[in-house]
Amino acid sequence: MPAYARFAAMIATSTLVMYGLMYLNTYSTDHVYFSETRAYMALLMEAVMAMVMLGFMWRMYPSRAANIAILAGAAAVFAGSLWLVRSQATVDEVSWMRAMIPHHSIAILTSERATLSDPRVRDLAASIIRTQREEIAEMQGLIAELR
């Protein structure tokens, strides 16, 4: 496999792996939904990783023009994905809920599994667990209704 094709495959594979890793801290697998926002974040990380990796391995890739094109492309992907993450321009009601369910699920996981000794903090964690479960159920119902 030519060097640049290997580089592209490495970046693409890493992007998919990073996207998947973002779901490892969800409480339950039924809280895993495709999220545009997480996809944009994976692209943002891909762009930075491409620039960093190319910077460290510049001499392995002999074409200065191709290297500069990769850096320019990565910078454009970074700018575009950052804009998409920050603006949420493509996120509608269902997309928003599909992103929020894993986010709420993380709150359940961290609240339920943390070692909390102060009773006030334990009460707060219990409240968070209860409300996040209620909100996830509400969002799952709305997603089914709006599809």
PDB file of C-alpha atoms in Angstrom:
ATOM      1  CA  MET A   1       0.000   0.000   0.000  1.00  0.00           C
ATOM      2  CA  PRO A   2       1.500   3.363  -0.965  1.00  0.00           C
ATOM      3  CA  ALA A   3       2.475   5.652   1.900  1.00  0.00           C
ATOM      4  CA  TYR A   4      -0.252   8.264   1.373  1.00  0.00           C
ATOM      5  CA  ALA A   5      -2.976   5.622   1.044  1.00  0.00           C
ATOM      6  CA  ARG A   6      -1.755   4.074   4.307  1.00  0.00           C
ATOM      7  CA  PHE A   7      -1.798   7.510   5.947  1.00  0.00           C
ATOM      8  CA  ALA A   8      -5.390   8.091   4.768  1.00  0.00           C
ATOM      9  CA  ALA A   9      -6.450   4.636   5.966  1.00  0.00           C
ATOM     10  CA  MET A  10      -4.798   5.249   9.329  1.00  0.00           C
ATOM     11  CA  ILE A  11      -6.597   8.582   9.762  1.00  0.00           C
ATOM     12  CA  ALA A  12      -9.968   7.170   8.647  1.00  0.00           C
ATOM     13  CA  THR A  13      -9.650   4.147  10.938  1.00  0.00           C
ATOM     14  CA  SER A  14      -8.624   6.325  13.870  1.00  0.00           C
ATOM     15  CA  THR A  15     -11.612   8.592  13.268  1.00  0.00           C
ATOM     16  CA  LEU A  16     -14.041   5.684  13.407  1.00  0.00           C
ATOM     17  CA  VAL A  17     -12.335   4.320  16.519  1.00  0.00           C
ATOM     18  CA  MET A  18     -12.470   7.740  18.225  1.00  0.00           C
ATOM     19  CA  TYR A  19     -16.162   8.083  17.389  1.00  0.00           C
ATOM     20  CA  GLY A  20     -16.847   4.691  18.945  1.00  0.00           C
ATOM     21  CA  LEU A  21     -14.722   5.415  22.004  1.00  0.00           C
ATOM     22  CA  MET A  22     -16.901   8.439  22.781  1.00  0.00           C
ATOM     23  CA  TYR A  23     -19.673   6.012  23.741  1.00  0.00           C
ATOM     24  CA  LEU A  24     -17.693   3.892  26.196  1.00  0.00           C
ATOM     25  CA  ASN A  25     -18.762   6.025  29.138  1.00  0.00           C
ATOM     26  CA  THR A  26     -22.498   5.701  28.501  1.00  0.00           C
ATOM     27  CA  TYR A  27     -24.392   3.901  31.225  1.00  0.00           C
ATOM     28  CA  SER A  28     -26.308   1.530  28.973  1.00  0.00           C
ATOM     29  CA  THR A  29     -26.051   0.364  25.380  1.00  0.00           C
ATOM     30  CA  ASP A  30     -29.653   1.411  24.726  1.00  0.00           C
ATOM     31  CA  HIS A  31     -28.438   4.974  25.334  1.00  0.00           C
ATOM     32  CA  VAL A  32     -26.118   4.805  22.313  1.00  0.00           C
ATOM     33  CA  TYR A  33     -27.466   6.736  19.339  1.00  0.00           C
ATOM     34  CA  PHE A  34     -25.755   8.158  16.281  1.00  0.00           C
ATOM     35  CA  SER A  35     -24.853  11.734  17.101  1.00  0.00           C
ATOM     36  CA  GLU A  36     -24.035  14.370  14.503  1.00  0.00           C
ATOM     37  CA  THR A  37     -22.252  16.392  17.164  1.00  0.00           C
ATOM     38  CA  ARG A  38     -20.025  13.440  18.113  1.00  0.00           C
ATOM     39  CA  ALA A  39     -19.340  12.789  14.424  1.00  0.00           C
ATOM     40  CA  TYR A  40     -18.256  16.405  14.000  1.00  0.00           C
ATOM     41  CA  MET A  41     -16.047  16.069  17.083  1.00  0.00           C
ATOM     42  CA  ALA A  42     -14.468  12.932  15.617  1.00  0.00           C
ATOM     43  CA  LEU A  43     -13.748  14.844  12.403  1.00  0.00           C
ATOM     44  CA  LEU A  44     -12.292  17.703  14.419  1.00  0.00           C
ATOM     45  CA  MET A  45      -9.983  15.279  16.224  1.00  0.00           C
ATOM     46  CA  GLU A  46      -9.137  13.571  12.915  1.00  0.00           C
ATOM     47  CA  ALA A  47      -8.028  16.862  11.418  1.00  0.00           C
ATOM     48  CA  VAL A  48      -5.771  17.680  14.352  1.00  0.00           C
ATOM     49  CA  MET A  49      -4.396  14.144  14.424  1.00  0.00           C
ATOM     50  CA  ALA A  50      -3.606  14.290  10.691  1.00  0.00           C
ATOM     51  CA  MET A  51      -1.674  17.529  11.187  1.00  0.00           C
ATOM     52  CA  VAL A  52       0.210  16.251  14.233  1.00  0.00           C
ATOM     53  CA  MET A  53       1.024  12.869  12.695  1.00  0.00           C
ATOM     54  CA  LEU A  54       2.159  14.392   9.424  1.00  0.00           C
ATOM     55  CA  GLY A  55       4.285  16.862  11.354  1.00  0.00           C
ATOM     56  CA  PHE A  56       6.055  14.034  13.180  1.00  0.00           C
ATOM     57  CA  MET A  57       6.373  11.849  10.088  1.00  0.00           C
ATOM     58  CA  TRP A  58       7.026  14.545   7.449  1.00  0.00           C
ATOM     59  CA  ARG A  59      10.123  12.778   6.092  1.00  0.00           C
ATOM     60  CA  MET A  60       8.208   9.533   5.567  1.00  0.00           C
ATOM     61  CA  TYR A  61       5.994  11.275   3.024  1.00  0.00           C
ATOM     62  CA  PRO A  62       8.188  12.557   0.185  1.00  0.00           C
ATOM     63  CA  SER A  63       5.869  14.924  -1.675  1.00  0.00           C
ATOM     64  CA  ARG A  64       6.041  18.434  -0.231  1.00  0.00           C
ATOM     65  CA  ALA A  65       3.035  19.461  -2.340  1.00  0.00           C
ATOM     66  CA  ALA A  66       0.957  16.503  -1.097  1.00  0.00           C
ATOM     67  CA  ASN A  67       1.986  17.189   2.498  1.00  0.00           C
ATOM     68  CA  ILE A  68       0.966  20.835   2.217  1.00  0.00           C
ATOM     69  CA  ALA A  69      -2.319  19.774   0.589  1.00  0.00           C
ATOM     70  CA  ILE A  70      -2.964  17.365   3.475  1.00  0.00           C
ATOM     71  CA  LEU A  71      -2.271  20.108   6.015  1.00  0.00           C
ATOM     72  CA  ALA A  72      -4.535  22.548   4.167  1.00  0.00           C
ATOM     73  CA  GLY A  73      -7.279  19.937   3.870  1.00  0.00           C
ATOM     74  CA  ALA A  74      -6.959  19.038   7.538  1.00  0.00           C
ATOM     75  CA  ALA A  75      -7.145  22.725   8.485  1.00  0.00           C
ATOM     76  CA  ALA A  76     -10.315  23.090   6.371  1.00  0.00           C
ATOM     77  CA  VAL A  77     -11.878  19.985   7.971  1.00  0.00           C
ATOM     78  CA  PHE A  78     -10.931  21.349  11.397  1.00  0.00           C
ATOM     79  CA  ALA A  79     -12.514  24.754  10.684  1.00  0.00           C
ATOM     80  CA  GLY A  80     -15.643  23.221   9.178  1.00  0.00           C
ATOM     81  CA  SER A  81     -16.185  20.669  11.906  1.00  0.00           C
ATOM     82  CA  LEU A  82     -15.509  23.247  14.614  1.00  0.00           C
ATOM     83  CA  TRP A  83     -18.133  25.493  13.047  1.00  0.00           C
ATOM     84  CA  LEU A  84     -20.602  22.594  12.868  1.00  0.00           C
ATOM     85  CA  VAL A  85     -19.983  21.658  16.518  1.00  0.00           C
ATOM     86  CA  ARG A  86     -20.232  25.225  17.783  1.00  0.00           C
ATOM     87  CA  SER A  87     -23.156  26.355  15.609  1.00  0.00           C
ATOM     88  CA  GLN A  88     -25.207  23.136  15.736  1.00  0.00           C
ATOM     89  CA  ALA A  89     -26.517  24.354  12.355  1.00  0.00           C
ATOM     90  CA  THR A  90     -27.487  20.884  11.100  1.00  0.00           C
ATOM     91  CA  VAL A  91     -28.934  19.603  14.380  1.00  0.00           C
ATOM     92  CA  ASP A  92     -32.724  19.298  14.447  1.00  0.00           C
ATOM     93  CA  GLU A  93     -34.983  18.046  17.239  1.00  0.00           C
ATOM     94  CA  VAL A  94     -34.283  14.348  16.735  1.00  0.00           C
ATOM     95  CA  SER A  95     -30.552  14.872  16.168  1.00  0.00           C
ATOM     96  CA  TRP A  96     -30.391  16.954  19.331  1.00  0.00           C
ATOM     97  CA  MET A  97     -32.090  14.250  21.409  1.00  0.00           C
ATOM     98  CA  ARG A  98     -29.888  11.546  19.869  1.00  0.00           C
ATOM     99  CA  ALA A  99     -26.887  13.543  21.080  1.00  0.00           C
ATOM    100  CA  MET A 100     -28.367  14.342  24.484  1.00  0.00           C
ATOM    101  CA  ILE A 101     -29.278  10.762  25.459  1.00  0.00           C
ATOM    102  CA  PRO A 102     -25.638   9.569  25.610  1.00  0.00           C
ATOM    103  CA  HIS A 103     -24.749  12.806  27.411  1.00  0.00           C
ATOM    104  CA  HIS A 104     -27.419  12.162  30.050  1.00  0.00           C
ATOM    105  CA  SER A 105     -26.333   8.526  30.230  1.00  0.00           C
ATOM    106  CA  ILE A 106     -22.818   9.626  31.163  1.00  0.00           C
ATOM    107  CA  ALA A 107     -24.302  11.624  34.054  1.00  0.00           C
ATOM    108  CA  ILE A 108     -26.049   8.466  35.285  1.00  0.00           C
ATOM    109  CA  LEU A 109     -22.865   6.406  35.053  1.00  0.00           C
ATOM    110  CA  THR A 110     -20.699   8.911  36.895  1.00  0.00           C
ATOM    111  CA  SER A 111     -23.349   9.666  39.509  1.00  0.00           C
ATOM    112  CA  GLU A 112     -24.108   6.022  40.208  1.00  0.00           C
ATOM    113  CA  ARG A 113     -20.549   4.725  40.318  1.00  0.00           C
ATOM    114  CA  ALA A 114     -18.707   7.525  42.083  1.00  0.00           C
ATOM    115  CA  THR A 115     -17.611   6.913  45.667  1.00  0.00           C
ATOM    116  CA  LEU A 116     -19.487   9.666  47.462  1.00  0.00           C
ATOM    117  CA  SER A 117     -19.326  10.007  51.218  1.00  0.00           C
ATOM    118  CA  ASP A 118     -21.001  13.356  51.871  1.00  0.00           C
ATOM    119  CA  PRO A 119     -24.775  12.751  52.240  1.00  0.00           C
ATOM    120  CA  ARG A 120     -25.584  16.024  50.454  1.00  0.00           C
ATOM    121  CA  VAL A 121     -23.531  14.996  47.452  1.00  0.00           C
ATOM    122  CA  ARG A 122     -25.038  11.480  47.492  1.00  0.00           C
ATOM    123  CA  ASP A 123     -28.521  13.061  47.521  1.00  0.00           C
ATOM    124  CA  LEU A 124     -27.542  15.287  44.612  1.00  0.00           C
ATOM    125  CA  ALA A 125     -26.221  12.258  42.698  1.00  0.00           C
ATOM    126  CA  ALA A 126     -29.445  10.335  43.379  1.00  0.00           C
ATOM    127  CA  SER A 127     -31.449  13.285  42.107  1.00  0.00           C
ATOM    128  CA  ILE A 128     -29.318  13.479  38.974  1.00  0.00           C
ATOM    129  CA  ILE A 129     -29.768   9.739  38.338  1.00  0.00           C
ATOM    130  CA  ARG A 130     -33.544  10.018  38.722  1.00  0.00           C
ATOM    131  CA  THR A 131     -33.960  13.101  36.507  1.00  0.00           C
ATOM    132  CA  GLN A 132     -31.571  11.862  33.812  1.00  0.00           C
ATOM    133  CA  ARG A 133     -33.442   8.543  33.575  1.00  0.00           C
ATOM    134  CA  GLU A 134     -36.748  10.421  33.285  1.00  0.00           C
ATOM    135  CA  GLU A 135     -35.373  12.738  30.614  1.00  0.00           C
ATOM    136  CA  ILE A 136     -33.846   9.865  28.627  1.00  0.00           C
ATOM    137  CA  ALA A 137     -37.196   8.037  28.663  1.00  0.00           C
ATOM    138  CA  GLU A 138     -38.960  11.223  27.537  1.00  0.00           C
ATOM    139  CA  MET A 139     -36.461  11.783  24.715  1.00  0.00           C
ATOM    140  CA  GLN A 140     -36.681   8.149  23.571  1.00  0.00           C
ATOM    141  CA  GLY A 141     -40.470   8.510  23.406  1.00  0.00           C
ATOM    142  CA  LEU A 142     -40.227  11.771  21.473  1.00  0.00           C
ATOM    143  CA  ILE A 143     -37.731  10.274  19.014  1.00  0.00           C
ATOM    144  CA  ALA A 144     -40.103   7.385  18.309  1.00  0.00           C
ATOM    145  CA  GLU A 145     -42.988   9.827  17.900  1.00  0.00           C
ATOM    146  CA  LEU A 146     -41.136  12.290  15.637  1.00  0.00           C
ATOM    147  CA  ARG A 147     -39.625   9.695  13.256  1.00  0.00           C
TER     148      ARG A 147
END
